[in-house]
Every structure is written in structure tokens, then in C-alpha cells.
Short mmCIF file of C-alpha atoms in Angstrom, two decimals:
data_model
loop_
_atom_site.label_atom_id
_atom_site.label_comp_id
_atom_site.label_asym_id
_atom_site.label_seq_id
_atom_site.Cartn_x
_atom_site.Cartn_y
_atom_site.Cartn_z
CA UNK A 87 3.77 18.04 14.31
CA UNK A 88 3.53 21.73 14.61
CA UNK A 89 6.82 23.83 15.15
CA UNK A 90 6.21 28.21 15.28
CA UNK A 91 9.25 29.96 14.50
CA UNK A 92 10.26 32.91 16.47
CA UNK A 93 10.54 36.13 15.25
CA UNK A 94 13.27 37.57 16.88
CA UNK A 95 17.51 36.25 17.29
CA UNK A 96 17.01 35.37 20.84
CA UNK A 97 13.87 33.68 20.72
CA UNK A 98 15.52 31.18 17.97
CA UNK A 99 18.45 30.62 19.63
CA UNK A 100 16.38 29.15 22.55
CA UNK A 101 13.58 27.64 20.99
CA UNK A 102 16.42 25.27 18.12
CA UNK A 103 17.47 23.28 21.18
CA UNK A 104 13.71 22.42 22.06
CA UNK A 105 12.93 22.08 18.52
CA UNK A 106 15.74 19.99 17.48
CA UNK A 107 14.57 17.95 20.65
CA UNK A 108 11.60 17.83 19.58
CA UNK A 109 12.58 16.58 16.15
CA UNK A 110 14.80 14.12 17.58
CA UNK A 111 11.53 12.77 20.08
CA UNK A 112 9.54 12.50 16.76
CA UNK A 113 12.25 10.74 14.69
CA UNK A 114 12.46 8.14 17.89
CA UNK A 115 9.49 6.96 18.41
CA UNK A 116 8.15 6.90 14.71
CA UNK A 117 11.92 5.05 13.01
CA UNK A 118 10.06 1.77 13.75
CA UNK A 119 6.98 2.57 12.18
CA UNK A 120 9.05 3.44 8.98
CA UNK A 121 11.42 0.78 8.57
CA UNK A 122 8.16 -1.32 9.50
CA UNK A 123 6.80 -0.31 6.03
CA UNK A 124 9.97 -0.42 4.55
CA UNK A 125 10.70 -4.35 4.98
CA UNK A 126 6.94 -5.23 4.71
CA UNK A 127 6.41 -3.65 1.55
CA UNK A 128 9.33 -4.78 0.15
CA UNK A 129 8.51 -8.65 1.42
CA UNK A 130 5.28 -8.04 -0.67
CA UNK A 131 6.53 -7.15 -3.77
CA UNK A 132 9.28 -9.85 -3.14
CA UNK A 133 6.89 -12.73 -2.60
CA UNK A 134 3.98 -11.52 -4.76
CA UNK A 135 6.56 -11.15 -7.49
CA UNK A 136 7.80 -14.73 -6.88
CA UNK A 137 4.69 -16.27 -8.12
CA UNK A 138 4.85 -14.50 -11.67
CA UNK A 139 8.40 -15.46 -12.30
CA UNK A 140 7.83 -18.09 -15.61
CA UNK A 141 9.24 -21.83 -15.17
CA UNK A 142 12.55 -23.07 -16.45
CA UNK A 143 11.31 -23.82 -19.82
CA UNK A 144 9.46 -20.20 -19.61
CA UNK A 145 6.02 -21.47 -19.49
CA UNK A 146 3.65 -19.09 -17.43
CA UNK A 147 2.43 -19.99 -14.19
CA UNK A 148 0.05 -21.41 -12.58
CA UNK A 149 -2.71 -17.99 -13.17
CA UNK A 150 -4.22 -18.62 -9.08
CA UNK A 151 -0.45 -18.32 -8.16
CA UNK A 152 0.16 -14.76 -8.18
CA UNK A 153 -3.39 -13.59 -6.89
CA UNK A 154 -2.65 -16.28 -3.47
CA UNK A 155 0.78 -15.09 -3.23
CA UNK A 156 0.27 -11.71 -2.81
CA UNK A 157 -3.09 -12.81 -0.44
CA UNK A 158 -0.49 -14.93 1.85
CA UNK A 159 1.80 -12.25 1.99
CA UNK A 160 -0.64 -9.41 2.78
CA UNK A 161 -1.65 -11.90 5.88
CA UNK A 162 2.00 -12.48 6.73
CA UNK A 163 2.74 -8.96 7.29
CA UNK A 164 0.00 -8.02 8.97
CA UNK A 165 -0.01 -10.73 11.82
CA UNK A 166 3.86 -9.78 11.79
CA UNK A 167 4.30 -5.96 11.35
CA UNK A 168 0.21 -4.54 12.64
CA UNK A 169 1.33 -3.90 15.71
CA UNK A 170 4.21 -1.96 14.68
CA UNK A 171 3.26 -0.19 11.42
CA UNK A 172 -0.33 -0.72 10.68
CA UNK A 173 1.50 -2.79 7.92
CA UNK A 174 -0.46 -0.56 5.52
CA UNK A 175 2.20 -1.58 2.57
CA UNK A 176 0.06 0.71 0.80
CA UNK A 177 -0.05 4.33 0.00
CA UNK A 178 -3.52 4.90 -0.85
CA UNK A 179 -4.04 3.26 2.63
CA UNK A 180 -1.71 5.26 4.34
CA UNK A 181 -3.97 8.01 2.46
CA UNK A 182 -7.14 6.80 3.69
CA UNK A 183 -5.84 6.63 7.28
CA UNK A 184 -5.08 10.35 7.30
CA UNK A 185 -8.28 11.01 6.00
CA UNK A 186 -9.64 8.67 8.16
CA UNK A 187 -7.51 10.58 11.33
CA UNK A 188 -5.63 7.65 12.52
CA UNK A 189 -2.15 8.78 10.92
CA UNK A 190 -0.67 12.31 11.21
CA UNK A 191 -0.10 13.57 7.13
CA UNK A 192 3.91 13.71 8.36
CA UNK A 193 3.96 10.75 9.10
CA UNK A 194 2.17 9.42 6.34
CA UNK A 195 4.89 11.09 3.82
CA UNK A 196 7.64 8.93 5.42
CA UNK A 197 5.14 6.07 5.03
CA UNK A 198 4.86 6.64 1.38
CA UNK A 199 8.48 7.02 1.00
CA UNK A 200 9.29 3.84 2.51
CA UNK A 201 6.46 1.89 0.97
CA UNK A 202 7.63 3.09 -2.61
CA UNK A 203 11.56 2.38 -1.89
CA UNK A 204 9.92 -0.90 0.08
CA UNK A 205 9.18 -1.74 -3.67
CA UNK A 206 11.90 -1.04 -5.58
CA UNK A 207 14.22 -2.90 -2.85
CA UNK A 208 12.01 -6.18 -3.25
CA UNK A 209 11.46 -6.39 -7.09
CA UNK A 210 15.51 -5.58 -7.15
CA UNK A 211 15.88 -8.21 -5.21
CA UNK A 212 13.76 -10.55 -7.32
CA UNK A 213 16.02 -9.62 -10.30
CA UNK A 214 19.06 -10.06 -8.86
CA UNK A 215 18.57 -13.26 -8.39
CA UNK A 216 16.38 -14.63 -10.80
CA UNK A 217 18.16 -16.39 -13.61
CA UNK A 218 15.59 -15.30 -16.07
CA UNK A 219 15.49 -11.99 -17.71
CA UNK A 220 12.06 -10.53 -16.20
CA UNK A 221 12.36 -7.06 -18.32
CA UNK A 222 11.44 -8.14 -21.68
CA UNK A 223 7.88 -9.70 -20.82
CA UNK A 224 7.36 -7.54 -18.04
CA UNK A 225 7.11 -10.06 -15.62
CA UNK A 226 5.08 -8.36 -12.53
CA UNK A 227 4.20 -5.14 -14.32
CA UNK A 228 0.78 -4.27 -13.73
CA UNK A 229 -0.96 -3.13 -17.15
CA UNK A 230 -4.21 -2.75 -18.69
CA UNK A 231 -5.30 -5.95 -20.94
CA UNK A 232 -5.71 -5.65 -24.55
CA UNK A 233 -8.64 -3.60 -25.27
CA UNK A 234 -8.48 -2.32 -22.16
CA UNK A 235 -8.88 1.42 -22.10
CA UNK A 236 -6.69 3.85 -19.77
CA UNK A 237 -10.37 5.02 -18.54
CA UNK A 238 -11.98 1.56 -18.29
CA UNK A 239 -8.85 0.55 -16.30
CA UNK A 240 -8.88 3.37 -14.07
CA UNK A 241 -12.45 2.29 -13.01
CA UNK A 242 -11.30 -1.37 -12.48
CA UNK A 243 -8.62 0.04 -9.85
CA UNK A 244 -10.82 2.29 -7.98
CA UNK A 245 -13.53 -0.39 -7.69
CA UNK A 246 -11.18 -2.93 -6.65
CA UNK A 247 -9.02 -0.67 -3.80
CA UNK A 248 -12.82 0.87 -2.95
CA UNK A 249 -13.77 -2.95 -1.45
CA UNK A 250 -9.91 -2.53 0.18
CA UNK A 251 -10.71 0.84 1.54
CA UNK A 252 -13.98 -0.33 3.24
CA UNK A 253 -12.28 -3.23 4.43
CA UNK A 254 -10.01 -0.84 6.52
CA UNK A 255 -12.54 1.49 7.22
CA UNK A 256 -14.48 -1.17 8.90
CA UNK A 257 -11.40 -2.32 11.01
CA UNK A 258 -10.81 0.63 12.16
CA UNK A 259 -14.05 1.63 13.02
CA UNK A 260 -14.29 1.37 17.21
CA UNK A 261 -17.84 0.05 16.77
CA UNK A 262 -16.34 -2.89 15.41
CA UNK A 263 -13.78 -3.79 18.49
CA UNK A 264 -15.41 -6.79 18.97
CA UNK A 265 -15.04 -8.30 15.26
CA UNK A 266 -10.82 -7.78 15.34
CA UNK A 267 -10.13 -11.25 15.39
CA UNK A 268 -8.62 -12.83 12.22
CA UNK A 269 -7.78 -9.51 10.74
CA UNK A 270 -4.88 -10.64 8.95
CA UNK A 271 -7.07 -14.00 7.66
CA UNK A 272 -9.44 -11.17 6.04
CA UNK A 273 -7.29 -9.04 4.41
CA UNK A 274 -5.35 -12.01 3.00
CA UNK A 275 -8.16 -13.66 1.40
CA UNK A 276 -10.43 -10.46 0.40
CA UNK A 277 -6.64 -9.51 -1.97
CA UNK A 278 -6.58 -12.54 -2.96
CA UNK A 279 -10.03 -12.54 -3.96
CA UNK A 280 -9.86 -9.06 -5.73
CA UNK A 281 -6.84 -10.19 -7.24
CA UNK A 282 -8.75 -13.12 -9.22
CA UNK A 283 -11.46 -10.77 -10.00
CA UNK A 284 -9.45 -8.04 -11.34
CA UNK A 285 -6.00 -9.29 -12.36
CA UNK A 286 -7.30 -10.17 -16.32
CA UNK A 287 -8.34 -6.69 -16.55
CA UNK A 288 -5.72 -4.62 -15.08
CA UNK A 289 -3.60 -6.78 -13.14
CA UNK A 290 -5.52 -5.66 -10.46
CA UNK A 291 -2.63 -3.48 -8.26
CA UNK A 292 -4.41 -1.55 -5.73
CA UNK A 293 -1.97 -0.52 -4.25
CA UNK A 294 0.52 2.20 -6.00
CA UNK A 295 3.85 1.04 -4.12
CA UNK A 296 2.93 -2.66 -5.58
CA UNK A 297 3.30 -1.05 -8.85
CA UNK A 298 6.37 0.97 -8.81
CA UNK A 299 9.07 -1.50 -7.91
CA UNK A 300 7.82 -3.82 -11.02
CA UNK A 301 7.48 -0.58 -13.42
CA UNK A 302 11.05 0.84 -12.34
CA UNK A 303 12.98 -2.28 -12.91
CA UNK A 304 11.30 -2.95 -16.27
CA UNK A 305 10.59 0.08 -17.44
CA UNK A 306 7.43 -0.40 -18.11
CA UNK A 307 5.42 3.12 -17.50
CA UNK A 308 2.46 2.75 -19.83
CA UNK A 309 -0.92 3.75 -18.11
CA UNK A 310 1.39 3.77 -15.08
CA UNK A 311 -0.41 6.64 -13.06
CA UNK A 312 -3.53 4.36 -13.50
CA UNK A 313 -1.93 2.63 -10.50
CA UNK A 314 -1.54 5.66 -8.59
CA UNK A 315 -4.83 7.54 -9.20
CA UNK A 316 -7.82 4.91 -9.07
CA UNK A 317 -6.33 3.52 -5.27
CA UNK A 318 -5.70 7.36 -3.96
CA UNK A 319 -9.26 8.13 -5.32
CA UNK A 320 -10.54 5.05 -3.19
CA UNK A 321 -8.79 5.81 -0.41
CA UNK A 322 -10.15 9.73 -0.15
CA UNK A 323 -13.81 9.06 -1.23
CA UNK A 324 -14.68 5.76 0.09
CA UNK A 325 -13.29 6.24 3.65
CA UNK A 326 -14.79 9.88 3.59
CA UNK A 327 -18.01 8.22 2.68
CA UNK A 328 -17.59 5.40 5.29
CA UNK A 329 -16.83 7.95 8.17
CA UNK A 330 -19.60 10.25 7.49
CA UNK A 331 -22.17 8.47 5.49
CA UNK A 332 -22.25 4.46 6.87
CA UNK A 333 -20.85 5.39 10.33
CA UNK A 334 -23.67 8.45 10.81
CA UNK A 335 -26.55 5.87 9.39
CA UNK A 336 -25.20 3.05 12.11
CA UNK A 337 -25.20 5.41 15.10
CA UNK A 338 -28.47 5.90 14.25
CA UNK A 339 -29.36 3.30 14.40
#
């Protein structure tokens, strides 16, 4: 949203009713869209998290757990918050959506904001009422493997969040109206499959909100902006290539 300021007294003092109206428009019809990412990026974290959380006699779990967990909860919030959100959970998506020209780059901020506190709110809640200590092991945490570089790592991530990122692309793409059915079904499974193929390298995160939450409460910041840089990288370069390199070749076609 674009607001020009006036350059003289009288001018302002009748254009800050309109703008503050204005402001107050915006604020009204977007809340929902907010507190949509809020709650369903906090429900991820909350339920991915879940699924790391070591039994009673601290044995590990299950390794499929976590990578289904966070699949099923990707599909939950979709079917439940799409229409409201985008449920994008995500702010390298909410990145590639701006670039992509479905989300205004205000609008996205707020997005961010709420995906990130989204994160910390669910892995808080996790702790509070987990009887285990998760800080010590760094239950959640998403970090490179041994002998895992900072570089190789930051490869994994942008691989990984580039299949995410065409994913999107493609869903968004009008020439695909006609393939919308099952969207949540997809995205569930496809992170659930990158999560399997990617999880023993880097935990495979994809999604710098996901990471955040865990990091914060555990304090765990090594190779943190790993999580941060290889999705945003996805996000800009693969949707710019998908809207003016795959799109162009199709229409072509």
C-alpha cells in the first residue's frame, strides 16, 4: 500500500483522517490473514516437534516419525487455514509469493513476523509441557550432521526448499486450475518425502520459521542462518525461474 505525504499543514491535516482510514481498512481485512499464520505455524512446530520428543526411558524415536509428522501437519493446515492465509507457514514461501506477485511485500513482513513468533509460541509450548529437558540434546534443532560442512549444508537446504518452491509455483500457476484438487495431500507427502531425504544431512528445515522456535528455546545457533539463506535463495531463484523460464517454454507450447 502506497500512502504520498503532503507537503504543506493543510494538506496533512486532511489527508491523516483518510490515511489513518486507510490504515485502519488495511489492518481489517488482512488481521485474519496474520493470525492465520500465526496459529498455523505455531501448530507446525508444535506437532512436528512432538514426534522428536525421546521416550520415557529417553530412547530416540521412531526416525519416519518426525519426517510424517511434520508431512501431516503441513496437510492439516493447509486444508484448514488455505483459504484464509495461503497457510504458507513459511517465510521463504511468503518470499517466493511476492516474487511470484501473489502477496503485496507489506503484507508479507507481517507474514514473516507471525510465522517466526508462530514458532517460538509452539516449541514454547512443547517445553512447557514436556517433562523432559529438550535443551541439552537439542531436541528439534535443525543442524548440519557430522562432517557436514556449513557450505555442503547450505546446498542440501536450497535443493530441498527448490522442489518446495516449484511445488508452489506450480499451484499457483493459473494454467494449472484444473490440477487443484488434493493440494493439501501433495504438499503433505512431497515434506514428508524431502524430509526423509534430507533430514540425515541437515535435518532438512526448509523452512526458516521451522527453525527458529527450536534454535531460540535451546539455544542452539550453530550454522543457524543456513536455515534462513538456502530456503530464501529457493524461494527468489526458483520461482523467478519458474515464472519466466518454465511458464514462457509452456505457453509456447
Amino acid at each position: 500500500m502506497k500512502f504520498t505525504l503532503p507537503t504543506n499543514g493543510v494538506a496533512n491535516d486532511s489527508a491523516s483522517p483518510k490515511r489513518s482510514r486507510a490504515v485502519l481498512r488495511w489492518c481489517s481485512e488482512k488481521w485474519r490473514a496474520v493470525l492465520g499464520e500465526l496459529i498455523s505455524t505455531s501448530l507446525l512446530v508444535l506437532f512436528g516437534c512432538m514426534a522428536c520428543v525421546p521416550y520415557e526411558d529417553g530412547a530416540a524415536p521412531v526416525p519416519g516419525y518426525a519426517p510424517l509428522a511434520f508431512g501431516f501437519a503441513v496437510l492439516f493446515n493447509i486444508q484448514a487455514f488455505g483459504h484464509i492465509s495461503g497457510a504458507h507457514m513459511n517465510p521463504a514461501v511468503s518470499v517466493a509469493a511476492v516474487v511470484w506477485g501473489s502477496l503485496s511485500p507489506a503484507l508479507a513482513v507481517f507474514y514473516i513476523i507471525a510465522q517466526c513468533c508462530g514458532s517460538i509460541l509452539g516449541f514454547g509450548l512443547l517445553t512447557w509441557f514436556t517433562p523432559l529437558p529438550l535443551e541439552p540434546d537439542a531436541i528439534c534443532s535443525t543442524l548440519p550432521r557430522t562432517g557436514v560442512s556449513d557450505a555442503q549444508a547450505l546446498v542440501v537446504e536450497i535443493a530441498l526448499s527448490a522442489a518446495l518452491m516449484l511445488l508452489n509455483c506450480a499451484v499457483w500457476d493459473p494454467v494449472n486450475g484444473h490440477l487443484q484438487d488434493g493440494v493439501p495431500l501433495k504438499f503433505g507427502f512431497v515434506i514428508a518425502g524431502l524430509s526423509f531425504a534430507g533430514a540425515h544431512f541437515t535435518g532438512a528445515s526448509m523452512n526458516p520459521a521451522r527453525s527458529l522456535g527450536p534454535a531460540l528455546w535451546n539455544g542452539s545457533w550453530e550454522s543457524h542462518w543456513v536455515y534462513w539463506l538456502g530456503p530464501i535463495i529457493s524461494g527468489v531463484v526458483f520461482t523467478l525461474l519458474y515464472k519466466h523460464v518454465l511458464t514462457k517454454r509452456k505457453q509456447e507450447d
